[in-house]
mmCIF file of C-alpha atoms in Angstrom:
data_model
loop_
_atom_site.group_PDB
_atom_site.id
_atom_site.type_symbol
_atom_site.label_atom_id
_atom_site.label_comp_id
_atom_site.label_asym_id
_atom_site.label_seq_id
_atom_site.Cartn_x
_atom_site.Cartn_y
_atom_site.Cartn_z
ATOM 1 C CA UNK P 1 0.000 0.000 0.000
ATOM 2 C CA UNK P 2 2.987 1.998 0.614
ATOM 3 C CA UNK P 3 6.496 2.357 2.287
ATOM 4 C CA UNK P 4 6.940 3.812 5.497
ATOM 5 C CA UNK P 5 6.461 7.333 6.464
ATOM 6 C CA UNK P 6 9.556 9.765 7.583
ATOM 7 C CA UNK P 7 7.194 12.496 7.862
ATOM 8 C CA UNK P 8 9.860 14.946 6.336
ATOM 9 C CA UNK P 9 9.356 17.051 2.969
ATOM 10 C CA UNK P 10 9.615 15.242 0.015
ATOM 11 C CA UNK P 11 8.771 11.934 1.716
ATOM 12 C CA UNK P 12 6.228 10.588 -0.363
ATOM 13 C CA UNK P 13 2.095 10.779 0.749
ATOM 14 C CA UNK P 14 1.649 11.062 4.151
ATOM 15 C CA UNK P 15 -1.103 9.033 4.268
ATOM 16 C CA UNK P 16 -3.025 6.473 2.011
ATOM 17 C CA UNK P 17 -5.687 8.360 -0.245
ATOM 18 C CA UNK P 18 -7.232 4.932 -1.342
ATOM 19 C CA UNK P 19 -8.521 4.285 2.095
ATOM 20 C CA UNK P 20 -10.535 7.787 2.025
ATOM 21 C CA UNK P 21 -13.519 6.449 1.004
ATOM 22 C CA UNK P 22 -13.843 3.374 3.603
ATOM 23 C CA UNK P 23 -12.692 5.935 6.387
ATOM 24 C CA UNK P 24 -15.589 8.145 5.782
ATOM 25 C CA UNK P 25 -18.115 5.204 5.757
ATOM 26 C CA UNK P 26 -16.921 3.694 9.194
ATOM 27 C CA UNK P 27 -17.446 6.577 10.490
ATOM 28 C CA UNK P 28 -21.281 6.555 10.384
ATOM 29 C CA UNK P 29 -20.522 3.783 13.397
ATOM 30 C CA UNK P 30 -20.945 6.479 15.734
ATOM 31 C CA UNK P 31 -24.356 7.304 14.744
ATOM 32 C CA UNK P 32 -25.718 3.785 14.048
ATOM 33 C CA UNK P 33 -28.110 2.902 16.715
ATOM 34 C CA UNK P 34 -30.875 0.022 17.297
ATOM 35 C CA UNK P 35 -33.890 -1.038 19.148
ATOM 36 C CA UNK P 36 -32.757 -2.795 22.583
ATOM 37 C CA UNK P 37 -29.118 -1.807 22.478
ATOM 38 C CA UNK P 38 -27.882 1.177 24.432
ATOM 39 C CA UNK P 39 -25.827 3.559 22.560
ATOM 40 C CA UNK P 40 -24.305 3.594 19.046
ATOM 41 C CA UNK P 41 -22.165 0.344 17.485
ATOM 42 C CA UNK P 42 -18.809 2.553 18.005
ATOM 43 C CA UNK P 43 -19.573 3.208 21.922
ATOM 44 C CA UNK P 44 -20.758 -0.880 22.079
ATOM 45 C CA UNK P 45 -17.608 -2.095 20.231
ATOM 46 C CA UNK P 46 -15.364 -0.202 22.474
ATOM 47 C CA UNK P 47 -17.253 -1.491 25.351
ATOM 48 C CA UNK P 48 -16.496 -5.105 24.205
ATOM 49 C CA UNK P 49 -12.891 -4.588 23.340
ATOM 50 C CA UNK P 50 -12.063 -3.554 27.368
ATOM 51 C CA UNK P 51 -14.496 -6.469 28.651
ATOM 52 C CA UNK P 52 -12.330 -9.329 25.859
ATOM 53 C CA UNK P 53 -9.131 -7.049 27.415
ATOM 54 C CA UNK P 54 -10.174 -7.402 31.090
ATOM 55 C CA UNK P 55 -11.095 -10.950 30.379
ATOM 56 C CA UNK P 56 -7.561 -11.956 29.767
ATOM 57 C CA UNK P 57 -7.849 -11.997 25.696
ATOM 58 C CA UNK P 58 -4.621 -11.236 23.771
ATOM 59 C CA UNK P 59 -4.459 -7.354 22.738
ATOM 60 C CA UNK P 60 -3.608 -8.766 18.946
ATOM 61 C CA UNK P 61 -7.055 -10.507 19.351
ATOM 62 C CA UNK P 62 -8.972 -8.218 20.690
ATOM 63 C CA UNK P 63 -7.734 -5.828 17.732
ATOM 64 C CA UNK P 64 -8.271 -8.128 14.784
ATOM 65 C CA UNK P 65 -11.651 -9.032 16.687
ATOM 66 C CA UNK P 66 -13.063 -5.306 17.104
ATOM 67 C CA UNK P 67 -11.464 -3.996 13.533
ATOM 68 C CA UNK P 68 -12.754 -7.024 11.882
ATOM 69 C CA UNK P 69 -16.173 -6.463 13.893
ATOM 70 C CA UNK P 70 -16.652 -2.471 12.881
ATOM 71 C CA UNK P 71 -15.504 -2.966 9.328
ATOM 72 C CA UNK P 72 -18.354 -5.539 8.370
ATOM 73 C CA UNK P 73 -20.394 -3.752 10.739
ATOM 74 C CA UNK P 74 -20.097 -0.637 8.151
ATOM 75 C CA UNK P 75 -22.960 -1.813 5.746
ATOM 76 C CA UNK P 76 -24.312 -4.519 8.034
ATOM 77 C CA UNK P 77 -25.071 -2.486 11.053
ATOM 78 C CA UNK P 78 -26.184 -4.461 13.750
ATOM 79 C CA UNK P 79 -26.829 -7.364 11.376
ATOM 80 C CA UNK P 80 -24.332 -8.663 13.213
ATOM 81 C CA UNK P 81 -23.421 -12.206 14.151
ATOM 82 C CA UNK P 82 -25.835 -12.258 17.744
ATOM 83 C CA UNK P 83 -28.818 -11.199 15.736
ATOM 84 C CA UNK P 84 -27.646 -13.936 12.900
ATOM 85 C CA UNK P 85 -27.215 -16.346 15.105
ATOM 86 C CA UNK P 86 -30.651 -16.035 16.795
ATOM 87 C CA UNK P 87 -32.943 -15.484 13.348
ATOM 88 C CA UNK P 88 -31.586 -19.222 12.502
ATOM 89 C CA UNK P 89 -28.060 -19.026 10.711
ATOM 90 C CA UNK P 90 -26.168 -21.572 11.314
ATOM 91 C CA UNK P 91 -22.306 -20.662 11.926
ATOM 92 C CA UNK P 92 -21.102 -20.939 8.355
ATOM 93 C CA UNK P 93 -24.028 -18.886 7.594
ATOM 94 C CA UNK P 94 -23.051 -16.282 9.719
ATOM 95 C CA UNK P 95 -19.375 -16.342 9.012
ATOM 96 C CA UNK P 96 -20.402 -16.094 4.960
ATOM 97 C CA UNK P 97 -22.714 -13.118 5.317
ATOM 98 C CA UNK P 98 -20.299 -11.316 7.974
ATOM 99 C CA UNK P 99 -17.277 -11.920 5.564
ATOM 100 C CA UNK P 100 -19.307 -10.697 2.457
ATOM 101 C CA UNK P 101 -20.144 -7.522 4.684
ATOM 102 C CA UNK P 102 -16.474 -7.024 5.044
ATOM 103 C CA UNK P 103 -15.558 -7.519 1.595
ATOM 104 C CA UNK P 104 -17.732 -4.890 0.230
ATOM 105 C CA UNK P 105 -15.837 -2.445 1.885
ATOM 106 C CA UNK P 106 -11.685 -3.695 1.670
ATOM 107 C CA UNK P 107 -10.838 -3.449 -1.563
ATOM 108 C CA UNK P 108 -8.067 -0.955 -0.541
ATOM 109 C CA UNK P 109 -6.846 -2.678 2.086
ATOM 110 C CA UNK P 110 -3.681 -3.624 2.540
ATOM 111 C CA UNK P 111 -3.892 -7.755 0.991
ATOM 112 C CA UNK P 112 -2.182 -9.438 4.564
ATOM 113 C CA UNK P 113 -3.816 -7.855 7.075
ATOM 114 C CA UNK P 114 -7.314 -8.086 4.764
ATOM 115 C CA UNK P 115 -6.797 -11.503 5.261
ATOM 116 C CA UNK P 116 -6.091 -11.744 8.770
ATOM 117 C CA UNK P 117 -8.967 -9.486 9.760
ATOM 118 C CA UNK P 118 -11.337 -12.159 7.190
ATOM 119 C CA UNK P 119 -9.978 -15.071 9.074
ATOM 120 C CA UNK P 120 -11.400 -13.185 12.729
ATOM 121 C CA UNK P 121 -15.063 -13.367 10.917
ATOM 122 C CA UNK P 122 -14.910 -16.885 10.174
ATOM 123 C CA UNK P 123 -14.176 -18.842 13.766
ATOM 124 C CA UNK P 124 -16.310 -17.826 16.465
ATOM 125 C CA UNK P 125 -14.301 -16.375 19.479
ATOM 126 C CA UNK P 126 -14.183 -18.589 22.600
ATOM 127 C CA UNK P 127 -12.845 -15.461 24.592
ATOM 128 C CA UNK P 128 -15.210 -14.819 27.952
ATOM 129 C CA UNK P 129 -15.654 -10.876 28.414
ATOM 130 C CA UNK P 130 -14.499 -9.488 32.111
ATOM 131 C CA UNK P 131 -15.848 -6.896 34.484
ATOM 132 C CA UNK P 132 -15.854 -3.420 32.641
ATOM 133 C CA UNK P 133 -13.769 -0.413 34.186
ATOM 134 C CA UNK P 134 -15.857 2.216 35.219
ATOM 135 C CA UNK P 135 -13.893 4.809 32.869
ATOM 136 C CA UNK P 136 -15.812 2.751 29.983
ATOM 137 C CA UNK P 137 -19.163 3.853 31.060
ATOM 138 C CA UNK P 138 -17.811 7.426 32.092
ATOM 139 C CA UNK P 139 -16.213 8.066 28.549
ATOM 140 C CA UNK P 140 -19.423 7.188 26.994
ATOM 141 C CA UNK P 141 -20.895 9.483 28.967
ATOM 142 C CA UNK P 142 -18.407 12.009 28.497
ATOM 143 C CA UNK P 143 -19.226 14.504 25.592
ATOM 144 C CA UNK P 144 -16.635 15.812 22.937
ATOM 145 C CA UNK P 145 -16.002 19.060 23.059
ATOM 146 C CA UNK P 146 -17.055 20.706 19.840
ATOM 147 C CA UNK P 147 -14.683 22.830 17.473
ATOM 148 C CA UNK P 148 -13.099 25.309 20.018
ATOM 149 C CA UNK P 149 -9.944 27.855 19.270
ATOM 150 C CA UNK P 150 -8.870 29.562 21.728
ATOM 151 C CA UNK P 151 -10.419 33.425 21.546
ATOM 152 C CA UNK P 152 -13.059 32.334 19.837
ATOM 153 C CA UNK P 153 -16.587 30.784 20.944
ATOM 154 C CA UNK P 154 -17.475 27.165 20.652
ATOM 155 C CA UNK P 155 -18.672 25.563 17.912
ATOM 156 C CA UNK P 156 -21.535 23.194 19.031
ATOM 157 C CA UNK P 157 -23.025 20.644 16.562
ATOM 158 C CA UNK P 158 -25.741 18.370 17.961
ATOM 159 C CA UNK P 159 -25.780 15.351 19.153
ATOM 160 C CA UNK P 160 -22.065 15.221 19.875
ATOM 161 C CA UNK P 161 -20.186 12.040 19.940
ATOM 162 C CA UNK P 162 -19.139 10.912 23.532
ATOM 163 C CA UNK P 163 -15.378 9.790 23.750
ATOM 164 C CA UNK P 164 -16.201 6.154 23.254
ATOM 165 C CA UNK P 165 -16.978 6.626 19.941
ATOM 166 C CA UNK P 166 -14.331 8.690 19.141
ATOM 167 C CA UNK P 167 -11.852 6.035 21.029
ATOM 168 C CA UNK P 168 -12.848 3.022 18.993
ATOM 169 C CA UNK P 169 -12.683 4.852 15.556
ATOM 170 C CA UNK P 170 -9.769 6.726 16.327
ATOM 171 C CA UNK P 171 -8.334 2.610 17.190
ATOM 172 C CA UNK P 172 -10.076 0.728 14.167
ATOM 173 C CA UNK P 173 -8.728 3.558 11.949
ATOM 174 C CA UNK P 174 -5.434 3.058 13.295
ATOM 175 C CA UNK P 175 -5.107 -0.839 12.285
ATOM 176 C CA UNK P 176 -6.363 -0.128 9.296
ATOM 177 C CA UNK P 177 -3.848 2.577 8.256
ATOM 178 C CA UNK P 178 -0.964 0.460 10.578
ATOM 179 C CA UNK P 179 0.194 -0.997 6.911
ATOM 180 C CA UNK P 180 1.102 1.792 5.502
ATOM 181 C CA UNK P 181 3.378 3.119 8.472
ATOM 182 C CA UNK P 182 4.847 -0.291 9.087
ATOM 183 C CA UNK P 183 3.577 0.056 12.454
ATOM 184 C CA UNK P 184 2.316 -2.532 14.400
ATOM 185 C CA UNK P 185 -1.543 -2.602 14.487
ATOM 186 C CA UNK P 186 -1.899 -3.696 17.954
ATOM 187 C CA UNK P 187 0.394 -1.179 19.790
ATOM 188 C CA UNK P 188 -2.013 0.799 17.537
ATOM 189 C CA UNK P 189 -4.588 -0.067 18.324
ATOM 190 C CA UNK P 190 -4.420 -0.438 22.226
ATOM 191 C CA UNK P 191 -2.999 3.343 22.285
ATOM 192 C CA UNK P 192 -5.946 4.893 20.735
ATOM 193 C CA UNK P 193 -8.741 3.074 22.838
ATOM 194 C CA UNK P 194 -6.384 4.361 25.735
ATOM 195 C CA UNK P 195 -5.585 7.936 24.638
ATOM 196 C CA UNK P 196 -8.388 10.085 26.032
ATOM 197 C CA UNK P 197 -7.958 7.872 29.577
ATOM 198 C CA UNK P 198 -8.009 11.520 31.411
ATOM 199 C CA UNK P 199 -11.487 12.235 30.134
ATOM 200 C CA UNK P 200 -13.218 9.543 32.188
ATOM 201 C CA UNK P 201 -12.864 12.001 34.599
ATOM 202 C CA UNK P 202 -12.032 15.219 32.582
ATOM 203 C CA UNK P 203 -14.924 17.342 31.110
ATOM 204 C CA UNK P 204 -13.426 18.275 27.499
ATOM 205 C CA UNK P 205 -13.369 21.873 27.162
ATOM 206 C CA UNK P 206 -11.381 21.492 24.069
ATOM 207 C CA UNK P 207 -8.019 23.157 22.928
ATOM 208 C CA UNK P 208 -9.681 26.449 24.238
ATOM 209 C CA UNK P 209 -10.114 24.818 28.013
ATOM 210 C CA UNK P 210 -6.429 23.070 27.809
ATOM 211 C CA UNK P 211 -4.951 26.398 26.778
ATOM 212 C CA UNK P 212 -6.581 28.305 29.512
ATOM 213 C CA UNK P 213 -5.364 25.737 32.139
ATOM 214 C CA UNK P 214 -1.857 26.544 31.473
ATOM 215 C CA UNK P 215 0.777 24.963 34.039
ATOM 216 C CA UNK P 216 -2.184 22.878 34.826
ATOM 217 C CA UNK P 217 -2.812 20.664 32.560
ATOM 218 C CA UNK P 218 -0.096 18.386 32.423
ATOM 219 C CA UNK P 219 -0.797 17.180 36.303
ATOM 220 C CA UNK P 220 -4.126 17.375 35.899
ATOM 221 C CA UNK P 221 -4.405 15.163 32.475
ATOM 222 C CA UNK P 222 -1.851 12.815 34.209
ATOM 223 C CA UNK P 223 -3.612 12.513 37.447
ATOM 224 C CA UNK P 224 -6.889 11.801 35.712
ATOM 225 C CA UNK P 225 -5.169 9.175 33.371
ATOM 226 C CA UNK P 226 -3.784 7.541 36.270
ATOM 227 C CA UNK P 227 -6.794 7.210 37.873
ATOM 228 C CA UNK P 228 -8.810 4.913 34.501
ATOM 229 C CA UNK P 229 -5.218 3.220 34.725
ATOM 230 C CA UNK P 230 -5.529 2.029 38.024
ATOM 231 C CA UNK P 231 -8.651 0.547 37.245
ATOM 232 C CA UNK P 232 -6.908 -2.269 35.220
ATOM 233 C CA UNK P 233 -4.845 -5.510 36.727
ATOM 234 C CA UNK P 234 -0.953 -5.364 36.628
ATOM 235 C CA UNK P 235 -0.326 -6.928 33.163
ATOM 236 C CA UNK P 236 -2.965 -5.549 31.512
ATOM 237 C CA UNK P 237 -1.746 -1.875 32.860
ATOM 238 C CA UNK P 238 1.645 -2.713 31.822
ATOM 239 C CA UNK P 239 0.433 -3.266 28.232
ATOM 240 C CA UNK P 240 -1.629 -0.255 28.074
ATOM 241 C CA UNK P 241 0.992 2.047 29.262
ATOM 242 C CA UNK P 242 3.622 0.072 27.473
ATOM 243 C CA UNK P 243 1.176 1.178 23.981
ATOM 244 C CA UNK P 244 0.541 5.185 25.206
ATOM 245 C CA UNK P 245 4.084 5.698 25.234
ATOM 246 C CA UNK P 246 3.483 6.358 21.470
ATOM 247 C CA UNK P 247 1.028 8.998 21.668
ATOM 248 C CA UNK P 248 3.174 12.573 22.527
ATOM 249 C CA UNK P 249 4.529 12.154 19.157
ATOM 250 C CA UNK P 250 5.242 11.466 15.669
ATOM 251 C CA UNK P 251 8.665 9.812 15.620
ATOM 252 C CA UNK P 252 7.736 6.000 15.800
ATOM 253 C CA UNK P 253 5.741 4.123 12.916
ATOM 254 C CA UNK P 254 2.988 3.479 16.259
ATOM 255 C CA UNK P 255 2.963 7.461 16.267
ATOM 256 C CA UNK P 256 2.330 8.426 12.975
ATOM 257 C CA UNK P 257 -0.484 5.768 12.570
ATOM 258 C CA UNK P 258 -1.980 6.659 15.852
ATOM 259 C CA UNK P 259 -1.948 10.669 14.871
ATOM 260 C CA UNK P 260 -3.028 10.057 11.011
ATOM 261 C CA UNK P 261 -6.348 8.225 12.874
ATOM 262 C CA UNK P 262 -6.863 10.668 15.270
ATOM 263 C CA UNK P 263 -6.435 13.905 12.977
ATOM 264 C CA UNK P 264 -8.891 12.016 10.301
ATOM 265 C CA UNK P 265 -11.326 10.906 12.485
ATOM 266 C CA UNK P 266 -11.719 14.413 14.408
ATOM 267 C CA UNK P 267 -12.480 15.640 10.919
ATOM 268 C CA UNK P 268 -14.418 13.244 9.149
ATOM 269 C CA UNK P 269 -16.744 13.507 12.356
ATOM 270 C CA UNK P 270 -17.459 17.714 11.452
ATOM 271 C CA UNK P 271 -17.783 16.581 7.508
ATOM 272 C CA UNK P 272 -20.559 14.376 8.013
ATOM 273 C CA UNK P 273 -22.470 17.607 9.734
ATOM 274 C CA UNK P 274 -21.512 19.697 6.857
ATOM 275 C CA UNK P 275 -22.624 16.636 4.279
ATOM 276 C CA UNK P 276 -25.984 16.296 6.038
ATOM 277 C CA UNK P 277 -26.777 20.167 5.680
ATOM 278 C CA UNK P 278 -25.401 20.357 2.081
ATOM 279 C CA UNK P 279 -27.619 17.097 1.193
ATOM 280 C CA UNK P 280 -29.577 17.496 -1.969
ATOM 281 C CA UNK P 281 -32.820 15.668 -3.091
ATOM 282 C CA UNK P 282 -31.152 15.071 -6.454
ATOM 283 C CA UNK P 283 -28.793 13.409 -4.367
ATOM 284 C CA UNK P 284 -31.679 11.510 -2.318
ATOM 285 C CA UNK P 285 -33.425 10.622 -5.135
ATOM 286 C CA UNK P 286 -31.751 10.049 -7.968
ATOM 287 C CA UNK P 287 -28.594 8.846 -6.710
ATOM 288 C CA UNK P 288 -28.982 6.831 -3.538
ATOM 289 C CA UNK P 289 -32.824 5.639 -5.016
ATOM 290 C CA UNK P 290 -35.209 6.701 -2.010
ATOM 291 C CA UNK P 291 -37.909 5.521 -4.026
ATOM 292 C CA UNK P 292 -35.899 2.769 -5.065
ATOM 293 C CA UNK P 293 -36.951 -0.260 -7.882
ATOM 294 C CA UNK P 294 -39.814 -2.851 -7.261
ATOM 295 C CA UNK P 295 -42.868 -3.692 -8.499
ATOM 296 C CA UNK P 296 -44.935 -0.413 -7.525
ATOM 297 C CA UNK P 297 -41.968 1.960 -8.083
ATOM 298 C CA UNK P 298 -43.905 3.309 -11.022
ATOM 299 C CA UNK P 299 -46.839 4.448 -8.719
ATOM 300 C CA UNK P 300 -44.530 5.813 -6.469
ATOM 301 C CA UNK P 301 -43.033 8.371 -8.968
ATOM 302 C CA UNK P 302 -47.063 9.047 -10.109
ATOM 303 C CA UNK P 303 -48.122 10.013 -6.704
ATOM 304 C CA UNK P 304 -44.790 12.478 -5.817
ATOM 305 C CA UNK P 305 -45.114 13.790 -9.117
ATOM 306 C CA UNK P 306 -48.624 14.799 -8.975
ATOM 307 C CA UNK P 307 -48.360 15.745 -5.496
ATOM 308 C CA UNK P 308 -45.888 18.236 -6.348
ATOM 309 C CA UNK P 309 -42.778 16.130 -4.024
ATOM 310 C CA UNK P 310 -40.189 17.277 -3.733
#
């Protein structure tokens, strides 16, 4: 997909164009929701990756699990394999219309880890979930801040994601774009569902907040950090701290793909307000086919024609 990044001028692309496209679409994840499940498949997913973590499940498998999860999730939704499994599917079933999910949308991917992330969708994982942290529940709770500059006034657009969300996509992001860096997915991975630890406890106030705190920010974000941290057993802890080490910074492969999913995915979540208000019916209608083919689709254009729709 490409060679590694030195992040210096002339250094070749800084980051791999052909993945736009599946970026943008993942995103929706945050905004997907369904009857009898609490909160979005983004906030659920990274929910389940820190109960298969607690639970004493590999971090490698818990990020080929949750990437492989999200990206057939993407045009599934919560087709997922529970409901599958309880309409009547049997197993191979499931694993056939999970894997054709995921295939729609990795073209682009790089071909070995495309592969490894197929194989997590075909084998049901015997992994037992444990107890969650509290700072799960708290940083779904826990609004983003907005678009905020300091000297300015906020920038609210409604409903805000909760740091959850922005966690998990910030992580599935970062495995996916992991080839291109040469950096190693889980590391990755593990960092980014670990990188906004402080606002479990932290309201977000945004850049303008962290700029106004001054001297007082660095103890305070590593006091509140410390506190999700100590939530976790020894090894796991290790790990996790072991993985944040790559998050001040660009200089390691971990960095750069951990920053390139962070910087696209706190854009890509103020595009899709500016896509929704720029929306056009043309757009509605004749490209995405609201009133889409079947046997009464000719009545259908009669009766908004006549009745003067749109």
């Amino acid at each position: 997909m490409g060679a590694a990044v030195q992040g210096g001028p002339g250094s070749g692309p800084a980051a791999p164009v052909a993945l736009r496209d599946l970026l943008v679409e993942v995103n929706d994840l945050k905004r997907v929701r369904s009857a009898g499940r609490q909160g979005s498949i983004a906030e659920r997913l990274f929910a389940q990756g820190w109960g298969l973590l607690t639970g004493g499940a590999s971090p490698e498998d818990v990020a080929l699990d949750i990437t492989a999860t999200a990206l057939a999730a993407t045009r599934l939704c919560d087709l997922d394999a529970a409901f599958l499994t309880a309409a009547g599917l049997s197993d191979q079933a499931v694993s056939e219309v999970l894997v054709a999910g995921f295939d729609a949308v990795t073209e682009a991917f790089d071909p070995g880890l495309r592969e490894r992330l197929r194989t997590r969708l075909r084998t049901r994982s015997e992994a037992v979930p444990g107890p969650l942290p509290g700072f799960v529940g708290a940083l779904a709770q826990q609004p983003r801040a907005g678009v905020t500059c300091p000297g300015r006034a906020r920038i609210l657009l409604e409903p805000p994601e909760n740091h959850a969300e922005h966690c998990l996509m910030v992580a599935v992001y970062g495995v996916a774009l992991s080839p291109f860096y040469r950096a190693d997915p889980t590391t990755v991975f593990l960092a980014a569902m670990a990188h906004h630890f402080h606002n479990a406890a932290m309201p977000d106030a945004g850049f303008t907040g962290e700029m106004l705190l001054g001297d007082h920010l660095g103890p305070i974000m590593a006091r509140t950090a410390q506190w999700a941290l100590d939530e976790l057993d020894a090894l796991l802890r290790e790990s996790v701290v072991r993985a944040r080490a790559v998050l001040p910074d660009d200089a390691t492969a971990e960095g750069r793909a951990f920053h390139a999913a962070d910087c696209i995915d706190r854009v890509l979540q103020i595009a899709q307000h500016l896509r929704a208000a720029s929306l056009t019916m043309e757009t509605v209608l004749n490209d995405m086919e609201l009133v889409h083919a079947g046997p009464v689709k000719g009545f259908h254009d009669r009766v908004l024609a006549d009745m003067r729709i749109p």
